[in-house]
XYZ file of C-alpha atoms in Angstrom:
731
model
C 0.000 0.000 0.000
C 1.284 3.455 -0.989
C 1.759 5.749 1.968
C -0.124 8.991 1.319
C 1.558 12.331 1.933
C 1.510 15.845 0.546
C 3.919 14.970 -2.286
C 1.675 12.110 -3.441
C -1.345 14.410 -3.246
C 0.350 17.030 -5.438
C 1.225 14.295 -7.954
C -2.530 13.628 -8.081
C -3.188 17.240 -9.155
C -4.228 18.517 -5.721
C -2.828 21.700 -4.180
C -1.104 21.662 -0.774
C -4.000 23.510 0.878
C -6.502 21.125 -0.744
C -4.656 18.137 0.691
C -4.667 19.787 4.132
C -8.422 20.389 3.785
C -8.959 16.688 2.983
C -7.034 15.647 6.093
C -9.015 18.160 8.184
C -12.352 16.953 6.826
C -11.536 13.297 7.414
C -9.672 14.052 10.681
C -7.063 11.610 9.388
C -4.766 10.952 6.459
C -6.631 9.392 3.522
C -5.463 6.078 2.121
C -4.424 5.880 -1.529
C -7.877 4.833 -2.757
C -9.536 7.687 -0.884
C -6.936 10.129 -2.170
C -7.653 8.938 -5.716
C -11.376 9.532 -5.196
C -10.759 13.045 -3.819
C -8.351 13.914 -6.644
C -10.946 12.874 -9.231
C -13.876 14.688 -7.641
C -11.941 17.825 -6.742
C -10.234 18.354 -10.073
C -11.435 21.175 -12.288
C -13.080 18.837 -14.814
C -15.480 17.359 -12.247
C -15.825 20.023 -9.544
C -15.934 23.187 -11.712
C -14.175 24.824 -8.778
C -13.065 27.883 -10.755
C -16.204 28.292 -12.857
C -19.226 27.347 -10.704
C -19.922 30.793 -9.280
C -19.804 32.381 -12.751
C -21.863 29.713 -14.501
C -24.758 30.681 -12.212
C -25.014 33.919 -14.249
C -26.047 32.028 -17.392
C -29.594 32.429 -18.636
C -31.077 28.930 -18.290
C -34.878 29.409 -18.185
C -37.372 29.250 -21.029
C -40.884 28.119 -21.865
C -39.571 25.054 -23.685
C -36.877 24.101 -21.168
C -37.660 20.816 -19.406
C -34.205 20.283 -17.889
C -31.459 22.871 -17.646
C -27.839 22.519 -16.485
C -27.082 19.991 -13.759
C -28.026 16.741 -15.478
C -26.235 14.579 -18.024
C -27.728 16.750 -20.761
C -30.300 19.493 -21.309
C -33.863 18.758 -22.435
C -36.257 20.974 -24.398
C -39.874 20.515 -25.435
C -40.475 20.401 -29.212
C -44.267 20.019 -28.971
C -46.603 17.040 -29.027
C -44.954 14.567 -26.623
C -41.493 14.981 -28.138
C -38.398 16.418 -26.524
C -34.803 16.888 -27.618
C -31.970 15.942 -25.275
C -28.658 17.563 -26.210
C -25.239 18.549 -24.964
C -21.738 19.461 -26.141
C -18.609 18.358 -24.303
C -14.852 18.664 -24.678
C -12.294 15.926 -25.239
C -9.387 18.256 -25.858
C -6.450 16.867 -23.939
C -7.007 13.205 -24.897
C -7.322 14.167 -28.577
C -4.026 16.048 -28.549
C -2.256 13.085 -26.967
C -3.879 10.361 -29.081
C -6.080 11.972 -31.764
C -7.972 8.917 -33.022
C -9.012 7.461 -29.671
C -9.365 10.867 -28.042
C -11.842 12.054 -30.667
C -13.610 8.689 -30.913
C -14.232 8.410 -27.179
C -15.345 12.034 -27.120
C -18.126 11.067 -29.526
C -18.935 7.941 -27.524
C -19.030 9.841 -24.245
C -21.396 12.551 -25.421
C -23.750 9.989 -26.930
C -23.920 8.155 -23.578
C -24.799 11.445 -21.855
C -27.790 11.656 -24.182
C -29.104 8.100 -24.182
C -28.572 7.901 -20.399
C -31.611 10.174 -20.232
C -33.741 7.817 -22.298
C -33.218 9.495 -25.664
C -32.251 7.777 -28.886
C -29.401 9.741 -30.515
C -30.466 11.208 -33.862
C -27.561 13.478 -34.802
C -23.936 14.266 -33.999
C -22.017 17.508 -34.518
C -18.520 18.676 -33.707
C -16.363 21.758 -33.310
C -12.664 21.083 -33.872
C -9.782 23.543 -33.655
C -6.210 22.956 -34.783
C -2.949 24.843 -34.779
C -1.428 26.751 -37.673
C -1.487 24.719 -40.919
C 2.287 25.009 -41.179
C 2.845 23.565 -37.693
C 4.503 20.154 -37.827
C 1.735 18.369 -35.894
C -1.380 19.948 -37.406
C -1.860 17.729 -40.442
C -1.548 14.445 -38.521
C -3.717 15.682 -35.672
C -6.428 16.732 -38.132
C -6.265 13.388 -39.921
C -6.457 11.419 -36.668
C -9.298 13.434 -35.149
C -11.442 13.267 -38.293
C -10.889 9.508 -38.557
C -11.760 9.104 -34.866
C -15.001 11.095 -35.148
C -16.030 9.249 -38.292
C -14.872 5.863 -37.049
C -17.035 5.990 -33.923
C -20.098 7.858 -35.221
C -20.295 5.904 -38.473
C -20.034 2.540 -36.696
C -22.736 3.289 -34.171
C -25.064 4.489 -36.920
C -25.768 8.104 -35.940
C -25.447 10.790 -38.658
C -22.974 13.645 -38.299
C -25.007 16.531 -39.716
C -22.908 19.651 -39.129
C -19.720 20.981 -37.607
C -16.982 23.552 -37.608
C -13.230 23.412 -38.215
C -10.830 26.236 -37.393
C -7.073 26.808 -37.547
C -5.050 29.187 -35.398
C -1.543 29.117 -34.005
C -2.876 29.388 -30.446
C -3.964 25.731 -30.747
C -0.473 24.522 -31.717
C 0.006 23.019 -28.275
C -3.630 22.297 -27.433
C -6.174 21.312 -30.046
C -9.880 21.436 -29.242
C -12.278 18.580 -29.937
C -15.834 19.408 -28.857
C -18.506 16.789 -29.583
C -22.262 17.348 -29.564
C -25.195 14.924 -29.734
C -28.960 15.356 -30.095
C -31.382 12.675 -28.987
C -35.147 12.273 -29.292
C -37.241 11.222 -26.304
C -40.874 11.113 -25.195
C -41.048 13.950 -22.693
C -42.913 11.720 -20.228
C -40.148 9.086 -20.313
C -37.025 11.048 -19.394
C -34.546 9.406 -17.005
C -32.454 11.259 -14.450
C -29.336 10.547 -12.400
C -30.777 11.266 -8.935
C -30.772 8.113 -6.803
C -33.742 7.481 -4.507
C -34.657 4.939 -1.852
C -32.640 2.860 0.645
C -31.226 -0.629 -0.026
C -31.844 -0.286 -3.745
C -29.506 -2.438 -5.863
C -26.686 -0.618 -7.665
C -25.953 -2.229 -11.016
C -22.888 -2.111 -13.245
C -23.576 -2.706 -16.966
C -21.649 -2.563 -20.227
C -17.994 -3.298 -20.897
C -15.484 -4.645 -18.426
C -13.210 -2.293 -16.497
C -9.577 -2.032 -17.567
C -6.616 0.163 -16.788
C -7.206 2.555 -19.709
C -8.104 6.111 -18.854
C -6.926 6.076 -15.240
C -6.470 9.715 -14.200
C -8.205 10.836 -17.396
C -10.273 13.443 -15.541
C -7.228 14.767 -13.698
C -5.253 14.901 -16.929
C -8.048 16.997 -18.470
C -7.266 19.659 -15.854
C -3.504 19.588 -16.329
C -1.100 21.799 -18.244
C 1.016 20.006 -20.862
C 4.796 19.969 -21.022
C 7.493 18.046 -22.921
C 6.431 14.790 -21.269
C 3.067 14.702 -23.010
C 3.739 11.276 -24.589
C 3.851 9.794 -21.103
C 0.166 10.641 -20.694
C -1.030 8.247 -23.438
C -2.161 5.615 -20.908
C -4.621 8.183 -19.538
C -6.488 8.213 -22.880
C -9.528 5.975 -23.011
C -10.013 3.345 -25.729
C -13.446 3.169 -27.323
C -15.484 0.402 -28.957
C -18.440 1.756 -30.962
C -19.899 -1.697 -31.541
C -20.182 -2.266 -27.790
C -21.667 1.215 -27.400
C -24.372 0.305 -29.926
C -25.234 -2.794 -27.876
C -25.252 -0.729 -24.688
C -27.536 1.865 -26.281
C -30.078 -0.727 -27.363
C -29.946 -2.608 -24.033
C -30.437 0.581 -21.988
C -33.339 1.775 -24.142
C -34.954 -1.664 -23.855
C -34.638 -1.604 -20.056
C -35.976 1.960 -20.016
C -39.135 0.803 -21.760
C -40.077 -0.894 -18.476
C -40.473 0.567 -14.981
C -37.458 -0.783 -13.157
C -34.926 2.093 -13.352
C -34.772 4.595 -10.501
C -31.691 6.437 -11.788
C -28.980 5.947 -14.370
C -25.609 7.569 -14.928
C -22.931 7.109 -17.544
C -19.416 6.341 -16.298
C -17.636 9.230 -18.001
C -14.915 11.403 -16.476
C -13.594 9.730 -13.290
C -15.546 6.580 -14.134
C -17.131 4.683 -11.260
C -16.054 7.397 -8.802
C -18.000 10.289 -10.293
C -21.025 8.256 -11.410
C -21.632 6.712 -7.986
C -20.981 9.897 -6.023
C -23.099 12.113 -8.282
C -26.062 9.737 -8.071
C -25.823 9.520 -4.279
C -25.230 13.239 -3.828
C -28.255 14.262 -5.887
C -30.412 11.845 -3.876
C -28.933 12.867 -0.507
C -28.054 9.207 0.091
C -25.075 7.006 0.759
C -23.775 4.258 -1.469
C -21.992 1.006 -0.726
C -19.960 -0.752 -3.417
C -18.184 -4.104 -3.379
C -15.349 -3.581 -5.862
C -14.666 -7.318 -5.952
C -17.893 -7.668 -7.957
C -16.925 -5.121 -10.647
C -16.298 -6.973 -13.957
C -12.609 -6.456 -14.805
C -10.792 -7.389 -17.995
C -7.335 -7.217 -16.442
C -5.953 -9.263 -13.582
C -5.099 -7.999 -10.121
C -6.718 -4.609 -10.490
C -6.627 -2.642 -7.261
C -9.533 -0.698 -5.711
C -7.721 2.496 -6.701
C -7.539 1.397 -10.358
C -11.129 0.170 -10.462
C -12.494 3.428 -9.062
C -10.433 5.698 -11.329
C -10.577 3.733 -14.581
C -12.302 5.524 -17.437
C -12.871 2.452 -19.563
C -15.629 3.252 -22.013
C -19.123 1.960 -22.699
C -20.175 1.531 -19.033
C -23.244 2.613 -17.047
C -24.294 2.643 -13.404
C -27.957 2.010 -12.630
C -30.037 2.084 -9.460
C -32.895 -0.411 -9.857
C -36.112 -1.089 -8.036
C -35.718 -4.085 -5.749
C -36.639 -7.405 -7.316
C -35.995 -6.201 -10.894
C -32.453 -7.584 -11.120
C -33.301 -10.831 -12.950
C -35.499 -9.066 -15.486
C -32.780 -6.491 -16.169
C -30.017 -9.100 -16.360
C -31.948 -10.980 -19.044
C -31.875 -7.885 -21.255
C -28.127 -7.297 -20.869
C -27.383 -11.013 -21.344
C -29.323 -10.871 -24.613
C -27.104 -8.025 -25.791
C -23.967 -9.860 -24.588
C -23.025 -7.191 -22.040
C -21.754 -7.453 -18.499
C -24.318 -7.087 -15.744
C -23.364 -7.135 -12.078
C -25.007 -6.128 -8.809
C -22.089 -4.311 -7.169
C -23.705 -2.503 -4.262
C -26.694 -0.753 -2.754
C -27.957 2.638 -1.687
C -27.755 3.423 2.025
C -28.839 6.077 4.499
C -25.236 6.656 5.665
C -24.599 9.584 3.289
C -21.124 8.089 2.824
C -19.459 6.287 -0.023
C -18.224 2.988 1.382
C -15.936 0.797 -0.711
C -15.210 -2.861 0.007
C -12.678 -5.174 -1.610
C -12.178 -8.818 -0.746
C -14.317 -8.444 2.388
C -12.342 -5.445 3.661
C -13.494 -1.844 3.837
C -10.959 0.091 1.715
C -12.535 3.544 1.755
C -15.172 5.552 3.585
C -15.843 9.200 2.773
C -18.889 11.398 3.472
C -20.495 12.231 0.126
C -20.726 15.912 1.045
C -16.939 16.104 1.329
C -16.689 15.134 -2.311
C -19.561 17.210 -3.663
C -20.894 20.119 -1.604
C -17.587 20.658 0.218
C -15.442 20.456 -2.893
C -13.348 23.608 -3.282
C -14.902 26.612 -4.973
C -12.620 29.497 -5.831
C -13.318 33.159 -6.441
C -10.302 33.669 -8.658
C -8.979 37.107 -9.415
C -9.603 38.336 -12.937
C -8.804 41.270 -15.188
C -11.420 43.125 -17.186
C -10.617 43.495 -20.895
C -10.593 46.933 -22.447
C -12.206 47.457 -25.827
C -9.307 47.904 -28.276
C -8.926 51.125 -30.204
C -10.319 51.109 -33.733
C -7.919 51.118 -36.669
C -8.193 53.997 -39.088
C -8.039 52.769 -42.656
C -6.807 55.315 -45.226
C -7.797 55.400 -48.893
C -4.188 54.623 -49.789
C -4.477 51.185 -48.182
C -7.166 50.230 -50.701
C -5.767 52.010 -53.781
C -3.886 49.080 -55.297
C -6.378 46.400 -54.272
C -8.723 44.567 -56.634
C -11.956 42.958 -55.436
C -11.415 39.722 -57.363
C -7.865 39.191 -56.124
C -8.925 39.862 -52.534
C -11.812 37.420 -52.853
C -9.555 34.714 -54.317
C -7.218 34.994 -51.352
C -9.999 35.007 -48.773
C -11.701 31.933 -50.243
C -8.433 30.044 -49.772
C -8.100 31.054 -46.131
C -8.059 27.835 -44.007
C -10.970 29.127 -41.916
C -13.094 30.029 -44.948
C -12.265 27.292 -47.431
C -14.490 24.329 -48.139
C -14.380 21.521 -45.530
C -15.842 18.737 -47.660
C -12.663 16.671 -47.185
C -13.666 16.465 -43.513
C -17.407 15.960 -43.573
C -17.339 13.554 -46.513
C -15.703 11.063 -44.114
C -18.748 11.161 -41.854
C -21.964 9.301 -42.548
C -24.520 12.097 -42.579
C -27.482 10.208 -44.051
C -27.725 7.058 -41.911
C -31.181 6.696 -40.262
C -32.693 8.344 -43.350
C -33.902 11.565 -41.712
C -31.149 14.047 -42.591
C -32.701 16.693 -44.853
C -29.883 19.252 -44.766
C -26.338 17.939 -44.839
C -23.059 19.501 -43.681
C -21.882 22.527 -45.606
C -24.866 24.831 -45.005
C -25.785 27.158 -42.161
C -27.091 24.277 -40.055
C -27.756 20.568 -40.316
C -31.413 19.520 -40.233
C -32.998 16.174 -39.312
C -36.656 15.220 -39.499
C -38.432 13.997 -36.395
C -39.278 10.578 -37.739
C -42.917 10.046 -38.591
C -43.864 13.716 -38.191
C -43.750 16.962 -40.184
C -41.309 18.472 -37.676
C -37.573 18.862 -38.078
C -34.752 19.943 -35.786
C -31.904 22.193 -36.938
C -28.517 22.199 -35.222
C -25.178 23.955 -35.648
C -21.970 24.586 -33.686
C -20.196 27.948 -33.708
C -17.214 29.614 -32.092
C -15.337 32.857 -32.591
C -11.984 32.836 -30.845
C -10.726 35.845 -32.825
C -13.558 38.074 -31.628
C -13.417 36.684 -28.065
C -9.680 37.262 -27.894
C -10.095 40.887 -29.010
C -12.902 41.579 -26.520
C -14.385 38.639 -24.583
C -17.674 40.305 -23.640
C -18.487 41.230 -27.243
C -17.184 37.886 -28.514
C -19.414 35.984 -26.078
C -22.463 37.843 -27.352
C -21.427 37.407 -30.970
C -21.088 33.638 -30.873
C -24.619 33.266 -29.460
C -25.934 35.577 -32.182
C -24.098 33.605 -34.859
C -25.817 30.449 -33.620
C -29.178 32.247 -33.599
C -28.643 33.379 -37.222
C -27.741 29.874 -38.356
C -31.040 28.550 -36.996
C -32.975 31.387 -38.627
C -31.192 30.884 -41.969
C -32.633 27.388 -42.426
C -36.116 28.441 -41.313
C -35.946 27.127 -37.749
C -37.196 28.900 -34.648
C -34.188 29.033 -32.269
C -34.956 27.087 -29.063
C -31.894 26.656 -26.846
C -28.121 26.271 -26.722
C -25.450 24.166 -25.103
C -21.945 25.500 -24.551
C -18.416 24.152 -24.322
C -16.220 26.797 -22.741
C -12.573 26.254 -23.723
C -10.020 28.452 -21.967
C -6.458 28.534 -20.664
C -5.217 28.379 -17.072
C -7.835 29.999 -14.753
C -5.147 30.733 -12.172
C -3.919 33.480 -14.516
C -5.950 36.648 -14.064
C -6.178 37.457 -17.763
C -7.433 33.963 -18.661
C -9.953 34.043 -15.843
C -11.128 37.448 -17.005
C -11.646 36.119 -20.530
C -13.801 33.340 -19.110
C -15.872 35.618 -16.857
C -16.580 38.140 -19.605
C -17.359 35.532 -22.264
C -19.880 33.975 -19.871
C -21.423 37.406 -19.253
C -21.667 38.030 -22.994
C -23.237 34.623 -23.606
C -25.754 35.190 -20.841
C -26.710 38.672 -22.034
C -27.308 37.535 -25.617
C -29.122 34.313 -24.750
C -31.467 36.152 -22.371
C -32.279 38.907 -24.859
C -32.890 36.440 -27.683
C -34.773 33.989 -25.423
C -32.226 31.372 -26.394
C -31.368 29.732 -23.042
C -28.344 27.629 -22.096
C -29.540 24.169 -21.000
C -26.293 22.201 -20.726
C -22.586 22.508 -21.209
C -19.033 21.886 -20.177
C -15.995 23.894 -19.058
C -12.520 22.987 -20.267
C -9.722 24.895 -18.526
C -5.945 24.454 -18.615
C -5.749 24.310 -22.406
C -2.155 25.352 -22.190
C 1.278 24.009 -23.095
C 4.561 25.411 -21.798
C 2.785 28.440 -20.368
C 1.119 29.301 -23.685
C -2.647 29.092 -23.694
C -5.309 29.019 -26.384
C -7.422 31.969 -27.401
C -10.687 32.031 -25.434
C -12.945 29.693 -27.384
C -16.533 29.238 -26.258
C -18.272 26.797 -28.611
C -22.035 27.223 -28.853
C -24.225 24.357 -30.017
C -27.652 25.636 -30.990
C -30.890 23.870 -31.895
C -34.034 25.149 -33.552
C -37.431 23.755 -34.527
C -39.158 23.685 -37.897
C -42.853 22.991 -37.320
C -43.045 21.912 -40.963
C -39.839 20.654 -42.545
C -41.149 21.574 -46.013
C -40.550 25.213 -45.009
C -36.818 24.544 -44.670
C -34.529 26.987 -46.500
C -31.098 26.302 -47.998
C -28.308 28.675 -48.983
C -27.780 27.853 -52.673
C -29.081 30.290 -55.284
C -32.206 28.994 -56.995
C -33.300 30.774 -60.171
C -32.094 33.360 -62.661
C -34.006 36.617 -62.500
C -34.482 36.527 -58.735
C -33.420 39.498 -56.599
C -30.880 39.461 -53.767
C -31.260 41.645 -50.678
C -28.965 42.213 -47.706
C -30.995 42.410 -44.501
C -29.290 44.493 -41.790
C -27.092 47.538 -42.044
C -23.548 47.414 -43.390
C -21.203 49.874 -41.682
C -18.052 48.296 -43.109
C -16.394 46.974 -39.929
C -12.981 45.595 -40.918
C -11.196 45.267 -37.564
C -10.637 41.564 -36.671
C -12.004 40.553 -40.078
C -10.581 37.941 -42.435
C -9.950 40.785 -44.891
C -7.952 42.830 -42.360
C -5.774 39.842 -41.460
C -5.260 38.401 -44.937
C -5.170 41.487 -47.121
C -4.071 44.368 -44.877
C -2.025 42.349 -42.329
C -3.874 44.102 -39.507
C -4.458 41.981 -36.418
C -5.475 44.584 -33.850
C -8.704 46.387 -33.142
C -12.151 45.638 -31.695
C -14.525 42.970 -32.967
C -17.706 44.144 -34.696
C -20.334 45.604 -32.404
C -23.276 43.377 -31.467
C -26.651 45.133 -31.431
C -29.020 42.658 -29.808
C -32.132 44.635 -30.758
C -31.208 44.516 -34.446
C -30.213 40.847 -34.180
C -33.620 39.950 -32.831
C -35.652 42.129 -35.189
C -33.733 41.033 -38.280
C -33.995 37.368 -37.340
C -37.717 37.512 -36.627
C -38.498 39.200 -39.947
C -36.526 36.527 -41.814
C -38.572 33.805 -40.083
C -41.750 35.667 -40.971
C -40.715 35.879 -44.650
C -39.850 32.181 -44.714
C -43.122 31.133 -43.089
C -45.016 33.245 -45.638
C -43.150 31.545 -48.516
C -41.726 34.867 -49.683
C -38.026 33.992 -49.994
C -36.205 31.221 -51.859
C -32.791 31.274 -50.221
C -31.194 32.585 -47.061
C -27.629 32.736 -45.798
C -26.241 34.738 -42.904
C -23.284 37.065 -43.454
C -20.395 36.089 -41.202
C -16.632 35.560 -41.725
C -15.415 37.226 -44.888
C -18.442 39.498 -45.289
C -20.975 39.905 -48.093
C -18.831 38.887 -51.052
C -17.673 35.695 -49.347
C -21.276 34.801 -48.491
C -22.388 35.494 -52.066
C -19.593 33.315 -53.423
C -20.659 30.346 -51.310
C -24.272 30.788 -52.388
C -23.201 31.018 -56.004
C -20.973 27.927 -55.810
C -23.675 25.826 -54.163
C -26.358 26.859 -56.627
C -24.062 27.074 -59.681
C -25.610 30.439 -60.513
C -24.023 33.787 -61.318
C -24.793 37.172 -59.748
C -24.949 40.661 -61.189
C -24.175 42.891 -58.197
C -25.693 46.361 -58.196
C -23.382 49.374 -57.672
C -23.137 50.339 -54.006
C -24.131 53.767 -52.795
C -23.302 55.578 -49.612
C -20.257 56.410 -47.544
C -18.763 52.934 -47.162
C -16.087 52.087 -49.719
C -16.475 48.884 -51.724
C -13.896 46.859 -49.737
C -15.508 47.774 -46.437
C -18.929 47.040 -47.855
C -18.100 43.666 -49.367
C -15.650 42.344 -46.754
C -16.751 44.057 -43.527
C -18.036 41.700 -40.832
C -20.879 43.743 -39.361
C -23.249 41.532 -37.390
C -26.949 40.755 -37.675
C -27.060 40.440 -41.481
C -28.595 37.957 -43.938
C -28.672 37.627 -47.725
C -32.029 36.539 -49.120
C -33.214 35.585 -52.614
C -36.639 36.822 -53.741
C -38.802 36.060 -56.742
C -39.810 39.186 -58.710
C -43.474 38.545 -57.970
C -42.779 38.708 -54.229
C -40.562 41.783 -54.380
C -43.161 44.383 -53.466
C -44.600 42.285 -50.671
C -41.147 41.700 -49.134
C -40.203 45.382 -49.369
C -43.428 46.430 -47.684
C -42.961 43.990 -44.812
C -39.371 45.142 -44.270
C -40.382 48.808 -44.309
C -43.334 48.219 -41.976
C -40.973 46.659 -39.398
C -38.307 49.372 -39.927
C -35.768 46.785 -41.103
C -32.735 48.115 -42.955
C -32.080 46.413 -46.304
C -29.993 46.899 -49.434
C -30.910 45.735 -52.907
C -27.793 43.747 -53.670
C -28.196 42.291 -57.137
C -29.779 39.780 -59.510
C -29.230 36.055 -59.935
C -28.117 35.596 -63.533
C -25.434 34.126 -65.798
C -22.412 32.089 -64.788
C -20.253 34.863 -63.294
C -20.177 37.161 -60.289
C -19.956 40.679 -61.702
C -19.894 44.271 -60.423
C -19.609 46.873 -63.195
C -15.885 47.232 -63.956
C -14.705 46.088 -60.531
C -15.418 42.387 -60.608
C -15.881 39.623 -63.127
C -15.247 36.099 -61.888
C -16.606 32.843 -63.257
C -18.274 30.397 -60.884
C -15.716 27.765 -61.873
C -12.859 30.038 -60.808
C -14.266 30.898 -57.415
C -15.237 27.254 -56.894
C -11.663 26.192 -57.535
C -10.336 28.762 -55.053
C -12.880 27.748 -52.443
C -12.427 24.007 -52.705
C -8.738 23.502 -53.271
C -6.947 24.505 -50.048
C -7.874 21.696 -47.664
C -7.845 19.049 -50.366
C -4.302 20.012 -51.392
C -3.176 20.443 -47.789
C -4.174 16.905 -46.825
C -2.518 15.356 -49.886
C 0.910 16.681 -48.879
């Protein structure tokens, strides 16, 4: 037996004062198993000790919210008896260490969070961020992560309908892999993790426990150094085929009335699942670790409790239902073992080979876990750049557009999403590559839209504004496909919270997210915080990922972004001021990297979005696409490429020069396509609601043209747009 001391505690990721607190709480020195349990439950990944007090500021209420933060996933009502269960979660550190398994088990873990609540997964999404394309590791990390996401999701038979891929040098030492899943459930048959009742059997189901993933949760809250390769054993190994069996077995058991509570064994494995269930139910729990199915010999209590082997669940059953439940798991060829019971002790008690090996009050691990009020620095809004006429004198619109379309963060990502099965289950009606993915609710006229967005550039420039912007971007993506925005989930990726600047970025991003979600009635119902994304003292840019969902009452009203018919008009909804600071144009063309992000006007965001929905529901527009990175001309190019239609752009009027107009990244804007017969009606509705709009051009020909300033064939812009990633991954 290892003798526990302060040095051992620090090696487990605990601080000196935290170890002292543990000894004070217990009134003794913990043994190694108890120390392992404390280190798992008190690490940042499980305890949220730096973020809890700030997460309380998030807007989490709404008419359609059934379950907000605090459960395995959030749940929202989508009418009739249907509900959507959804969540996004990080698997950043494991994916950097071992990209295939890290990404694969990230997908597996988020799906378990969803079906644990009784929902059948219907769609996967992801948000993945990599270092600079010229960094030596980027290409292989990208290849491994994409294969891992596809390998797991494709095998289990859930479509990947949308996602996001970004490149930035701040991720050179810490990539981000955020996985999101949506599931469909009858709102009267939702399962929760709160244990209830005394002497209820505690059941272990799924795969056997091995030594993979031990200290995975602690590693997720660690800063990397040169010894990163040594952490590979902390990365879990996934088996999608077993997960499929586990999914079907759990849903079959859920069809009956034997489950009291159920919890996936995710971060910290058996430790967190058992303690969370007991804590929520204000109960104790007793576990005989000798009865835990193990695939490796001579596993110790410490190893069994901290293993993060995949495809495992913990269930509290009604008494007398064990045989019935075992039959189901036997049928699916999965392990089933009664390993303990609920108690009234309010302690976790662990036994091994007839000896008590640990006893800890549950409150010490949950309610009494550390919570820090870390110091933080408020970010100042950067000074605006002044752009002189001379800076634009030698520039040509076409050349600028060509360069922007080849930017790694703009260019086509088909190489990635073509490796994912996005049509399995037969309900995907909008595939990756648009504003949002859309899946039908099987057997109904309804459909659910979903997208994932982030904006590290804006958040890095001014976290408060960036936090608002990323929520608004999600809102616009729902609107653009004709869906009423319902709710969001967030994955908050930041550096070391012990640094005041990093903590300030987190606090202000959360405030921005909360402000926007409240104003737009777009509540946060689930999420995840990932801190310590840092290597050798260099952290990532603040990167909150927002996963949004929306509802189409009638999927036949769905809108896509490709141009439809020659002779139709194009309008820009929302005012263009020509904001270039922090834009793709400023970085790529002018080599300007300073300045504030574009202002977010929540009133305009809401009004512009609502009028677009109104136009869609009245069948008055053919196409819609929001204006985001790269501005108007980039958005037009994508619409043109997808529809294989040209555009005759009208001359611009006003004070904004053409480069600011076409490449500025002002917020709250959409491009819509209108049939001539609907033109008057649309104009009247926009004017009646005091909505700013510009007549942008006509759909016609096979080129994008603007008087003498621009004349590019669709084939040329398509080549620029599609070639970068394809060529990059060949090399």
